[in-house]
Amino acid sequence: QTLHIHVVVIRGPVCGDGSGLTNSIRDRNTVHLYVLPRRRKRPFRRAHMTPSLPDAQLRGWEGPVREDRPIERDGDGGRRRTATAAAAAAEAVEAILSGVSEACCVKWEPLPDTPTMYADPDTIYGELEPQPGLRLVPPVRLLRSEWVVARAAQLRAVPADRRRALTLPRRQELEVLEPSAYYSAEEVKALPRGPRNAGFPMAVLAVSHSWESEEHPDPHGRTLLMLADAITTAQAIQVSKGPYTWQTLPSRVAVFFDFCSLFQPPRAKEEPPIGEGPTMALRAALTRMQVWYAHQLTTCFFVTDGNTETANDGSHTPYHERGWPTFEYHVSAIGKAITSSGWPQLVDVGLGVDTLFERGVPLTPAALEHLLESKRFTDGTDHGLVLSLYKKTVQCMIIGASRLIYSSCEWGPDEVRAFAAAWFSLCDRLEHFSLATNPIGPSGVAAFCENIGPGTLPRLKFLNFFNNQVGDDGLRCIAELLRRTPPHLPMLKTIRITGKNDTTPDGKHALEEACRSRGIKIEG
């Protein structure tokens, strides 16, 4: 990447402290350096640098850009002034280049995974920022949703035999041909967030899709057309189920589509390499691919049948038979909320935008490994990569979590039993667990209690059975669990049984007696 340094020598007086000079023309790879004269009363003794590169790259570089010698304005004319100014400029340029070199030579290291990273918007924003250890290249770029829709409209307007020219370009091509197709990192940060009751979801959409060929994921534009239709539909209609109605998708969203968002390596012998910076950025992005799908604040669209028509040679593999889409589908459902306070954050485009996603029980790493054995990877080494990413995700989002909320997932007793058997023995840090608005019934409560031993969920404080149709039998099952010795769920403080639970005073009395002896509060 080329860095242009624009040096301007100011020989006349400068008003104020010279900060107004920063309003000069800027472009992405230019640093404007101003060498200013010493003033008689208020010496201005530094070369002023305009950081037109992203702030994260230039932060701290202005410090070493100093010139302590004045620019002479008298004496024998222009030669002295020019020589002195040139010396000052040369020192400043050397300092800038030293800073650039230092930033470019920093070894990139991924941030450590933490339980909070999948709920922190800065995790997403950080992937969009140019990073010194990656030759100042951002690992990921996000498309404007309006550009995606417009591109699909152009594609739809031309005959099928001319559509190849309007399919989605690779990132390294699109950045040059249509840079306005992308949001900047700052623009993504400025996009409106969803409502508080939904956890302030971000207007960031991650697309999961299969690749129709090894060279191009969508050579005929079918996935692009389905995606654009899904976006416009989700922005126009509200999804309803029973008494609940979800909001529409925001009118502007930033779209993660791997082919356009990540640098693409050469896929043919005649293609030139993409360069060291893009190569490093691609590797960095792949080590964090799970973030775009698993993050609790992003929205995921699964284009499950966008490529139902097979390629001419019959080589196309459907969505659910491919490795990466299978990983993306399952990692997305680990921790996202399903709440009508916001818009649907999980959408199966193949089933229809107006159909609510039914989130299954998160697979264990062993179960995913077994599932991936039957899936196709273009690159066989990716099998180990996606399994590693999945293990890191569940370690943070389930095993290391303090809150697990699986509300409105349409889970019944079988799902509760499967989740409890797979995960409860590992969740030593869990403090808040919710199964609200799932039709689990008394059998689901029994399945929950069956998987609670003396040392299970040792930190659990809040248990939510809102709208679970638990009935009196379910309340008696909980009461029996609380009377066991040694005490089970020793830190439990509150049980919520409000909503539609089909209970009577007799069932509540049995639970109250057990809770009273343990000092546990009942809500409901």
Coordinates of C-alpha atoms in Angstrom, one line a residue:
Q1 CA 0.0 0.0 0.0
T2 CA 1.4 3.4 -1.0
L3 CA 1.5 6.3 1.4
H4 CA 1.6 9.8 -0.1
I5 CA 3.1 12.6 1.9
H6 CA 2.1 16.1 0.9
V7 CA 4.5 18.7 2.2
V8 CA 3.4 22.3 2.3
V9 CA 5.9 25.0 3.5
I10 CA 4.1 28.1 4.9
R11 CA 6.3 31.2 4.7
G12 CA 3.9 33.9 5.7
P13 CA 2.2 34.5 9.0
V14 CA -0.1 31.9 10.4
C15 CA -3.3 32.8 12.4
G16 CA -3.9 31.2 15.7
D17 CA -2.2 27.8 16.3
G18 CA -2.3 26.7 12.7
S19 CA -5.1 24.1 13.3
G20 CA -7.2 25.5 10.5
L21 CA -4.7 24.0 8.1
T22 CA -6.1 20.6 8.8
N23 CA -9.1 21.4 6.7
S24 CA -7.2 20.8 3.5
I25 CA -8.1 18.2 0.9
R26 CA -7.8 14.7 2.2
D27 CA -7.7 11.3 0.7
R28 CA -7.4 7.9 2.2
N29 CA -3.6 7.4 1.8
T30 CA -2.3 10.9 2.1
V31 CA -0.7 12.7 5.0
H32 CA -0.6 16.4 4.7
L33 CA 2.5 17.9 6.5
Y34 CA 2.8 21.6 7.1
V35 CA 6.1 23.2 8.0
L36 CA 5.4 26.6 9.6
P37 CA 7.6 29.6 10.5
R38 CA 8.6 30.6 14.0
R39 CA 6.5 33.5 15.1
R40 CA 8.0 36.3 17.1
K41 CA 5.8 36.2 20.2
R42 CA 4.2 32.7 20.0
P43 CA 6.6 30.4 18.3
F44 CA 4.9 27.6 16.4
R45 CA 7.5 24.9 16.6
R46 CA 6.1 21.8 15.1
A47 CA 5.3 20.4 11.7
H48 CA 1.6 20.0 11.6
M49 CA 0.4 16.7 10.2
T50 CA -3.1 16.0 9.0
P51 CA -4.0 12.3 9.7
S52 CA -6.1 11.5 6.7
L53 CA -5.4 7.8 7.2
P54 CA -7.7 6.2 9.8
D55 CA -7.1 7.5 13.3
A56 CA -6.2 4.1 14.6
Q57 CA -3.3 3.9 12.3
L58 CA -1.9 7.4 12.9
R59 CA -2.7 7.8 16.6
G60 CA 0.5 8.8 18.4
W61 CA 2.5 9.5 15.2
E62 CA 2.2 13.3 15.6
G63 CA 4.3 13.2 18.6
P64 CA 7.7 12.5 16.9
V65 CA 6.9 14.9 14.0
R66 CA 8.7 18.0 15.4
E67 CA 11.0 20.6 14.0
D68 CA 12.8 22.7 16.5
R69 CA 14.7 25.0 14.1
P70 CA 12.9 28.1 12.8
I71 CA 12.3 28.7 9.2
E72 CA 14.3 31.8 8.4
R73 CA 12.5 34.6 6.7
D74 CA 15.3 37.2 6.4
G75 CA 18.9 37.1 5.2
D76 CA 20.0 36.4 1.7
G77 CA 16.6 35.3 0.2
G78 CA 14.9 32.2 -0.9
R79 CA 17.8 29.8 -0.9
R80 CA 18.2 29.9 2.9
R81 CA 14.5 29.7 3.5
T82 CA 14.1 26.8 1.1
A83 CA 17.0 24.9 2.6
T84 CA 15.8 25.3 6.2
A85 CA 12.3 24.4 5.3
A86 CA 13.4 21.3 3.3
A87 CA 15.5 20.1 6.3
A88 CA 12.5 20.5 8.6
A89 CA 10.3 18.7 6.2
A90 CA 12.8 15.9 5.7
E91 CA 13.0 15.3 9.4
A92 CA 9.2 15.2 9.7
V93 CA 8.8 12.9 6.7
E94 CA 11.5 10.5 8.2
A95 CA 9.5 10.4 11.4
I96 CA 6.3 9.6 9.6
L97 CA 7.9 6.9 7.5
S98 CA 9.4 5.5 10.7
G99 CA 6.0 5.4 12.2
V100 CA 4.5 3.7 9.1
S101 CA 7.3 1.1 9.0
E102 CA 6.8 0.4 12.7
A103 CA 3.1 0.0 12.4
C104 CA 3.4 -2.2 9.3
C105 CA 6.0 -4.5 11.0
V106 CA 4.0 -5.2 14.2
K107 CA 3.1 -8.8 14.4
W108 CA -0.6 -9.3 14.3
E109 CA -2.1 -11.4 17.0
P110 CA -5.8 -12.3 17.5
L111 CA -7.5 -10.9 20.5
P112 CA -8.2 -13.4 23.2
D113 CA -11.7 -14.9 23.3
T114 CA -13.7 -13.9 26.3
P115 CA -17.3 -14.7 27.4
T116 CA -18.3 -11.0 26.7
M117 CA -16.9 -10.7 23.2
Y118 CA -20.1 -12.1 21.6
A119 CA -22.2 -9.4 23.2
D120 CA -19.8 -6.5 22.7
P121 CA -20.3 -4.3 19.6
D122 CA -16.7 -3.4 19.7
T123 CA -15.9 -7.0 18.7
I124 CA -17.6 -6.3 15.3
Y125 CA -16.2 -2.8 14.9
G126 CA -12.7 -4.1 15.5
E127 CA -12.9 -6.4 12.5
L128 CA -13.6 -3.4 10.3
E129 CA -10.6 -1.3 11.4
P130 CA -7.3 -1.2 9.6
Q131 CA -4.8 -3.0 11.8
P132 CA -1.0 -2.2 12.0
G133 CA 0.0 -5.9 12.0
L134 CA -1.9 -6.5 8.8
R135 CA -0.2 -3.8 6.7
L136 CA -3.0 -1.3 7.7
V137 CA -5.6 -3.4 5.9
P138 CA -9.0 -4.0 7.5
P139 CA -9.7 -7.7 7.7
V140 CA -13.4 -7.3 6.8
R141 CA -15.5 -4.8 4.7
L142 CA -19.3 -4.6 4.9
L143 CA -21.6 -3.9 1.9
R144 CA -24.3 -1.3 1.9
S145 CA -27.7 -3.1 1.8
E146 CA -29.0 -0.6 -0.7
W147 CA -26.1 -1.4 -3.0
V148 CA -26.9 -5.1 -2.8
V149 CA -30.6 -4.4 -3.7
A150 CA -29.6 -2.1 -6.5
R151 CA -27.1 -4.6 -7.9
A152 CA -29.8 -7.3 -7.9
A153 CA -32.2 -5.0 -9.7
Q154 CA -29.5 -4.4 -12.4
L155 CA -29.0 -8.2 -12.7
R156 CA -32.7 -8.9 -13.0
A157 CA -33.1 -6.3 -15.8
V158 CA -30.7 -8.0 -18.2
P159 CA -31.1 -11.2 -20.1
A160 CA -29.8 -14.4 -18.5
D161 CA -26.9 -14.7 -20.9
R162 CA -25.6 -11.3 -19.9
R163 CA -25.9 -11.7 -16.1
R164 CA -22.4 -13.0 -15.5
A165 CA -21.0 -9.5 -15.9
L166 CA -23.2 -8.2 -13.1
T167 CA -22.6 -11.0 -10.5
L168 CA -20.8 -10.0 -7.3
P169 CA -17.1 -9.2 -7.7
R170 CA -14.4 -10.2 -5.3
R171 CA -13.5 -7.7 -2.6
Q172 CA -10.1 -6.7 -4.2
E173 CA -12.0 -5.9 -7.4
L174 CA -15.0 -4.2 -5.9
E175 CA -12.9 -1.9 -3.7
V176 CA -11.4 -0.5 -6.8
L177 CA -14.4 -0.5 -9.2
E178 CA -17.1 0.6 -6.7
P179 CA -15.7 1.8 -3.4
S180 CA -19.0 3.3 -2.5
A181 CA -20.5 -0.2 -2.3
Y182 CA -18.9 -0.4 1.2
Y183 CA -19.6 1.2 4.5
S184 CA -16.6 2.6 6.3
A185 CA -16.0 1.5 9.9
E186 CA -17.2 4.8 11.2
E187 CA -20.4 4.6 9.1
V188 CA -21.2 1.2 10.5
K189 CA -20.8 2.5 14.0
A190 CA -23.2 5.3 13.2
L191 CA -26.0 3.0 12.0
P192 CA -29.0 3.1 14.3
R193 CA -29.3 0.2 16.8
G194 CA -32.4 -1.8 17.7
P195 CA -34.5 -1.3 20.8
R196 CA -33.2 -1.7 24.4
N197 CA -35.6 -4.5 25.2
A198 CA -34.1 -6.5 22.4
G199 CA -30.5 -5.8 23.7
F200 CA -29.7 -3.0 21.2
P201 CA -29.1 -5.3 18.2
M202 CA -26.8 -3.9 15.5
A203 CA -27.8 -3.2 11.9
V204 CA -25.3 -5.8 10.7
L205 CA -26.4 -8.7 8.5
A206 CA -24.3 -11.8 8.1
V207 CA -25.2 -14.0 5.1
S208 CA -24.6 -17.7 5.1
H209 CA -24.8 -19.4 1.7
S210 CA -23.3 -22.2 -0.3
W211 CA -20.8 -21.8 -3.1
E212 CA -22.1 -22.9 -6.6
S213 CA -18.6 -23.4 -7.9
E214 CA -15.0 -23.3 -6.6
E215 CA -14.3 -20.1 -8.5
H216 CA -17.4 -18.1 -7.7
P217 CA -20.1 -18.7 -5.1
D218 CA -22.9 -17.3 -7.3
P219 CA -21.9 -17.2 -11.0
H220 CA -25.5 -16.8 -12.2
G221 CA -26.7 -14.4 -9.6
R222 CA -29.4 -16.6 -8.0
T223 CA -28.1 -16.1 -4.5
L224 CA -27.8 -12.4 -5.0
L225 CA -31.5 -12.2 -6.2
M226 CA -32.7 -14.2 -3.2
L227 CA -30.7 -12.2 -0.8
A228 CA -31.9 -8.8 -2.2
D229 CA -35.6 -10.0 -2.1
A230 CA -35.2 -11.3 1.5
I231 CA -33.7 -7.9 2.6
T232 CA -36.4 -5.8 1.0
T233 CA -39.2 -8.2 2.3
A234 CA -37.7 -8.1 5.8
Q235 CA -37.6 -4.3 5.7
A236 CA -41.3 -4.1 4.6
I237 CA -43.2 -6.8 6.6
Q238 CA -43.7 -7.6 10.3
V239 CA -43.6 -11.2 11.3
S240 CA -46.3 -12.3 13.8
K241 CA -46.9 -15.4 15.9
G242 CA -49.8 -15.5 18.2
P243 CA -50.0 -12.3 20.2
Y244 CA -46.4 -11.3 19.3
T245 CA -45.3 -9.2 16.4
W246 CA -41.7 -8.5 15.5
Q247 CA -40.2 -5.3 14.1
T248 CA -39.0 -4.9 10.5
L249 CA -35.4 -5.0 9.5
P250 CA -33.8 -1.5 9.5
S251 CA -33.9 0.4 6.2
R252 CA -30.1 0.4 6.1
V253 CA -28.0 -2.5 7.2
A254 CA -24.3 -3.4 6.7
V255 CA -24.0 -6.8 4.9
F256 CA -21.3 -9.4 5.5
F257 CA -21.0 -11.5 2.3
D258 CA -17.8 -13.5 2.3
F259 CA -16.9 -13.2 -1.3
C260 CA -17.1 -9.4 -1.2
S261 CA -16.2 -8.8 2.5
L262 CA -13.0 -10.8 2.6
F263 CA -10.0 -10.8 0.2
Q264 CA -10.2 -13.8 -2.1
P265 CA -7.1 -15.8 -2.9
P266 CA -6.2 -16.7 -6.5
R267 CA -8.4 -19.6 -7.7
A268 CA -6.7 -20.1 -11.1
K269 CA -3.0 -20.5 -12.0
E270 CA -3.1 -17.4 -14.2
E271 CA -4.4 -15.1 -11.4
P272 CA -1.8 -12.9 -9.7
P273 CA -1.3 -13.1 -5.9
I274 CA -3.2 -10.6 -3.9
G275 CA -0.3 -9.3 -2.0
E276 CA 1.1 -9.6 1.5
G277 CA -1.3 -7.2 3.3
P278 CA -4.5 -8.7 1.8
T279 CA -3.2 -12.2 2.4
M280 CA -2.6 -11.5 6.1
A281 CA -6.0 -9.8 6.4
L282 CA -7.7 -12.8 4.9
R283 CA -6.0 -15.2 7.4
A284 CA -6.9 -12.9 10.3
A285 CA -10.5 -12.8 9.2
L286 CA -10.8 -16.5 8.9
T287 CA -9.6 -16.9 12.5
R288 CA -12.6 -14.9 13.6
M289 CA -15.3 -16.0 11.1
Q290 CA -17.5 -17.4 13.8
V291 CA -18.0 -13.8 15.2
W292 CA -20.2 -12.7 12.4
Y293 CA -22.7 -15.5 12.9
A294 CA -22.5 -16.2 16.6
H295 CA -22.4 -12.6 17.9
Q296 CA -25.6 -11.9 19.8
L297 CA -26.1 -8.5 18.2
T298 CA -25.8 -9.5 14.5
T299 CA -28.6 -10.8 12.2
C300 CA -28.1 -13.9 10.1
F301 CA -29.8 -14.8 6.8
F302 CA -29.3 -18.4 5.7
V303 CA -29.8 -18.8 2.0
T304 CA -30.6 -22.4 2.3
D305 CA -32.0 -23.0 -1.2
G306 CA -30.5 -20.1 -3.1
N307 CA -28.7 -22.5 -5.4
T308 CA -31.3 -25.3 -5.9
E309 CA -30.4 -25.5 -9.6
T310 CA -27.3 -27.5 -9.9
A311 CA -24.4 -26.4 -12.0
N312 CA -24.2 -27.7 -15.5
D313 CA -21.7 -30.3 -14.6
G314 CA -23.7 -31.5 -11.6
S315 CA -20.9 -30.5 -9.2
H316 CA -22.9 -28.1 -7.0
T317 CA -23.5 -29.3 -3.4
P318 CA -26.7 -28.0 -1.7
Y319 CA -26.5 -25.8 1.4
H320 CA -27.0 -28.4 4.1
E321 CA -24.4 -30.7 2.6
R322 CA -21.5 -28.3 2.7
G323 CA -19.1 -27.8 5.6
W324 CA -18.9 -24.0 6.1
P325 CA -22.7 -23.4 5.8
T326 CA -23.3 -26.2 8.3
F327 CA -20.9 -24.6 10.7
E328 CA -22.5 -21.2 10.2
Y329 CA -26.0 -22.5 10.6
H330 CA -25.2 -24.1 13.9
V331 CA -22.9 -21.5 15.4
S332 CA -25.5 -18.8 14.7
A333 CA -28.1 -20.5 16.9
I334 CA -25.9 -20.8 20.0
G335 CA -26.8 -17.6 21.8
K336 CA -29.0 -15.2 19.8
A337 CA -32.1 -14.0 21.4
I338 CA -35.5 -14.6 19.9
T339 CA -37.6 -11.7 21.1
S340 CA -40.5 -9.8 19.6
S341 CA -39.0 -6.6 21.0
G342 CA -36.7 -6.4 18.0
W343 CA -36.6 -7.8 14.5
P344 CA -35.9 -11.5 13.8
Q345 CA -32.2 -12.1 14.0
L346 CA -32.2 -15.6 12.5
V347 CA -33.9 -16.0 9.1
D348 CA -34.0 -19.0 6.9
V349 CA -34.5 -17.4 3.5
G350 CA -35.4 -20.8 2.0
L351 CA -38.3 -21.2 4.3
G352 CA -39.4 -17.5 3.9
V353 CA -38.7 -14.3 5.7
D354 CA -42.2 -14.4 7.2
T355 CA -41.4 -17.7 8.9
L356 CA -39.9 -17.6 12.4
F357 CA -36.7 -19.5 12.8
E358 CA -36.9 -22.5 15.3
R359 CA -33.6 -22.7 17.1
G360 CA -32.5 -26.2 18.0
V361 CA -30.4 -27.4 20.9
P362 CA -26.8 -26.3 20.4
L363 CA -24.6 -29.1 19.3
T364 CA -21.7 -30.2 21.3
P365 CA -18.3 -30.1 19.6
A366 CA -18.3 -33.9 19.4
A367 CA -21.7 -33.8 17.7
L368 CA -20.7 -31.2 15.2
E369 CA -17.5 -33.1 14.4
H370 CA -19.5 -36.2 13.6
L371 CA -21.9 -34.1 11.5
L372 CA -19.1 -32.5 9.5
E373 CA -17.7 -35.8 8.6
S374 CA -20.4 -36.2 6.0
K375 CA -20.2 -32.6 4.7
R376 CA -18.1 -31.3 1.7
F377 CA -15.3 -28.8 2.1
T378 CA -13.6 -27.3 -1.0
D379 CA -10.4 -27.2 1.1
G380 CA -10.1 -30.2 3.3
T381 CA -8.0 -28.4 5.9
D382 CA -11.1 -26.2 6.7
H383 CA -12.7 -29.1 8.5
G384 CA -10.2 -28.6 11.4
L385 CA -10.6 -24.9 11.3
V386 CA -14.3 -24.7 11.6
L387 CA -14.3 -27.3 14.4
S388 CA -11.7 -25.2 16.3
L389 CA -13.8 -22.1 15.8
Y390 CA -16.9 -23.9 17.1
K391 CA -15.1 -25.1 20.2
K392 CA -13.9 -21.6 21.0
T393 CA -17.4 -20.3 20.5
V394 CA -19.2 -22.7 22.8
Q395 CA -16.4 -22.3 25.4
C396 CA -17.3 -18.6 25.6
M397 CA -21.0 -18.6 24.9
I398 CA -22.2 -21.6 26.9
I399 CA -19.5 -23.1 29.1
G400 CA -18.1 -19.7 30.3
A401 CA -21.5 -17.8 30.2
S402 CA -23.1 -16.3 33.3
R403 CA -26.5 -15.9 31.4
L404 CA -28.2 -18.4 29.1
I405 CA -31.5 -17.4 27.6
Y406 CA -33.3 -19.9 25.4
S407 CA -36.7 -18.2 25.1
S408 CA -39.3 -18.7 22.4
C409 CA -37.3 -21.5 20.8
E410 CA -40.3 -23.9 20.5
W411 CA -38.5 -26.3 22.7
G412 CA -40.4 -29.2 24.3
P413 CA -39.3 -31.8 26.9
D414 CA -37.0 -33.6 24.5
E415 CA -35.0 -30.4 23.8
V416 CA -34.8 -29.5 27.5
R417 CA -33.5 -33.0 28.2
A418 CA -30.9 -32.9 25.4
F419 CA -29.6 -29.5 26.4
A420 CA -29.4 -30.3 30.1
A421 CA -27.7 -33.6 29.5
A422 CA -25.1 -32.1 27.1
W423 CA -24.3 -28.8 28.9
F424 CA -25.3 -28.5 32.5
S425 CA -22.3 -30.4 33.9
L426 CA -20.0 -27.9 32.1
C427 CA -21.7 -24.6 33.1
D428 CA -20.0 -23.9 36.4
R429 CA -20.3 -20.1 35.9
L430 CA -24.0 -19.9 35.0
E431 CA -26.1 -17.6 37.1
H432 CA -29.2 -16.9 35.0
F433 CA -31.0 -19.5 33.0
S434 CA -34.3 -18.9 31.1
L435 CA -36.6 -21.3 29.2
A436 CA -39.3 -18.7 28.9
T437 CA -42.2 -19.1 26.4
N438 CA -41.3 -22.7 25.4
P439 CA -44.1 -25.4 25.6
I440 CA -42.0 -27.7 27.9
G441 CA -44.9 -28.7 30.2
P442 CA -44.4 -30.8 33.4
S443 CA -42.3 -33.3 31.4
G444 CA -39.8 -30.6 30.5
V445 CA -39.5 -29.5 34.1
A446 CA -38.9 -33.1 35.1
A447 CA -36.2 -33.4 32.4
F448 CA -34.5 -30.3 33.8
C449 CA -34.6 -31.6 37.4
E450 CA -33.3 -35.1 36.3
N451 CA -30.0 -33.5 35.1
I452 CA -29.4 -31.5 38.3
G453 CA -26.9 -33.2 40.7
P454 CA -25.3 -32.0 43.9
G455 CA -22.6 -30.1 42.1
T456 CA -24.5 -29.0 39.0
L457 CA -24.9 -25.3 38.2
P458 CA -23.3 -24.3 41.5
R459 CA -23.7 -20.6 40.9
L460 CA -27.2 -20.5 39.5
K461 CA -29.2 -17.6 41.1
F462 CA -32.2 -17.1 38.8
L463 CA -34.4 -19.7 37.1
N464 CA -37.0 -18.6 34.6
F465 CA -40.1 -20.8 33.8
F466 CA -42.2 -17.9 32.4
N467 CA -45.0 -19.2 30.0
N468 CA -43.8 -22.8 30.2
Q469 CA -47.1 -24.6 31.0
V470 CA -45.4 -26.4 33.8
G471 CA -48.5 -27.2 35.7
D472 CA -48.8 -28.4 39.3
D473 CA -46.7 -31.5 38.6
G474 CA -43.9 -29.3 37.4
L475 CA -44.0 -27.2 40.5
R476 CA -43.9 -30.3 42.7
C477 CA -40.9 -31.6 40.7
I478 CA -39.0 -28.3 41.5
A479 CA -40.0 -28.5 45.1
E480 CA -38.7 -32.1 45.4
L481 CA -35.4 -30.9 43.8
L482 CA -35.0 -28.2 46.4
R483 CA -35.6 -30.5 49.3
R484 CA -32.8 -32.9 48.3
T485 CA -29.7 -33.2 50.5
P486 CA -27.0 -32.2 50.1
P487 CA -28.6 -29.0 48.7
H488 CA -29.0 -28.8 45.0
L489 CA -28.6 -25.4 43.2
P490 CA -27.1 -24.0 46.5
M491 CA -27.0 -20.4 45.2
L492 CA -30.5 -20.2 43.8
K493 CA -32.3 -17.0 44.9
T494 CA -35.3 -16.6 42.5
I495 CA -37.7 -18.8 40.6
R496 CA -40.1 -17.1 38.1
I497 CA -43.3 -19.0 37.3
T498 CA -45.4 -16.1 35.9
G499 CA -47.3 -16.3 32.7
K500 CA -49.3 -19.2 31.3
N501 CA -48.3 -22.1 33.5
D502 CA -51.6 -23.8 34.3
T503 CA -50.9 -24.0 38.1
T504 CA -53.3 -24.0 41.0
P505 CA -52.9 -22.9 44.7
D506 CA -52.1 -26.5 45.7
G507 CA -49.1 -26.7 43.3
K508 CA -47.8 -23.2 44.3
H509 CA -48.1 -24.1 48.0
A510 CA -45.9 -27.1 47.6
L511 CA -43.2 -25.0 45.9
E512 CA -43.6 -22.2 48.5
E513 CA -42.9 -24.6 51.4
A514 CA -39.7 -25.9 49.7
C515 CA -38.5 -22.3 48.8
R516 CA -39.2 -20.9 52.3
S517 CA -36.8 -23.3 53.9
R518 CA -34.1 -22.3 51.5
G519 CA -34.9 -18.5 51.4
I520 CA -35.7 -18.6 47.7
K521 CA -38.1 -16.0 46.3
I522 CA -40.9 -17.0 43.9
E523 CA -42.1 -14.6 41.2
G524 CA -45.7 -15.6 40.2

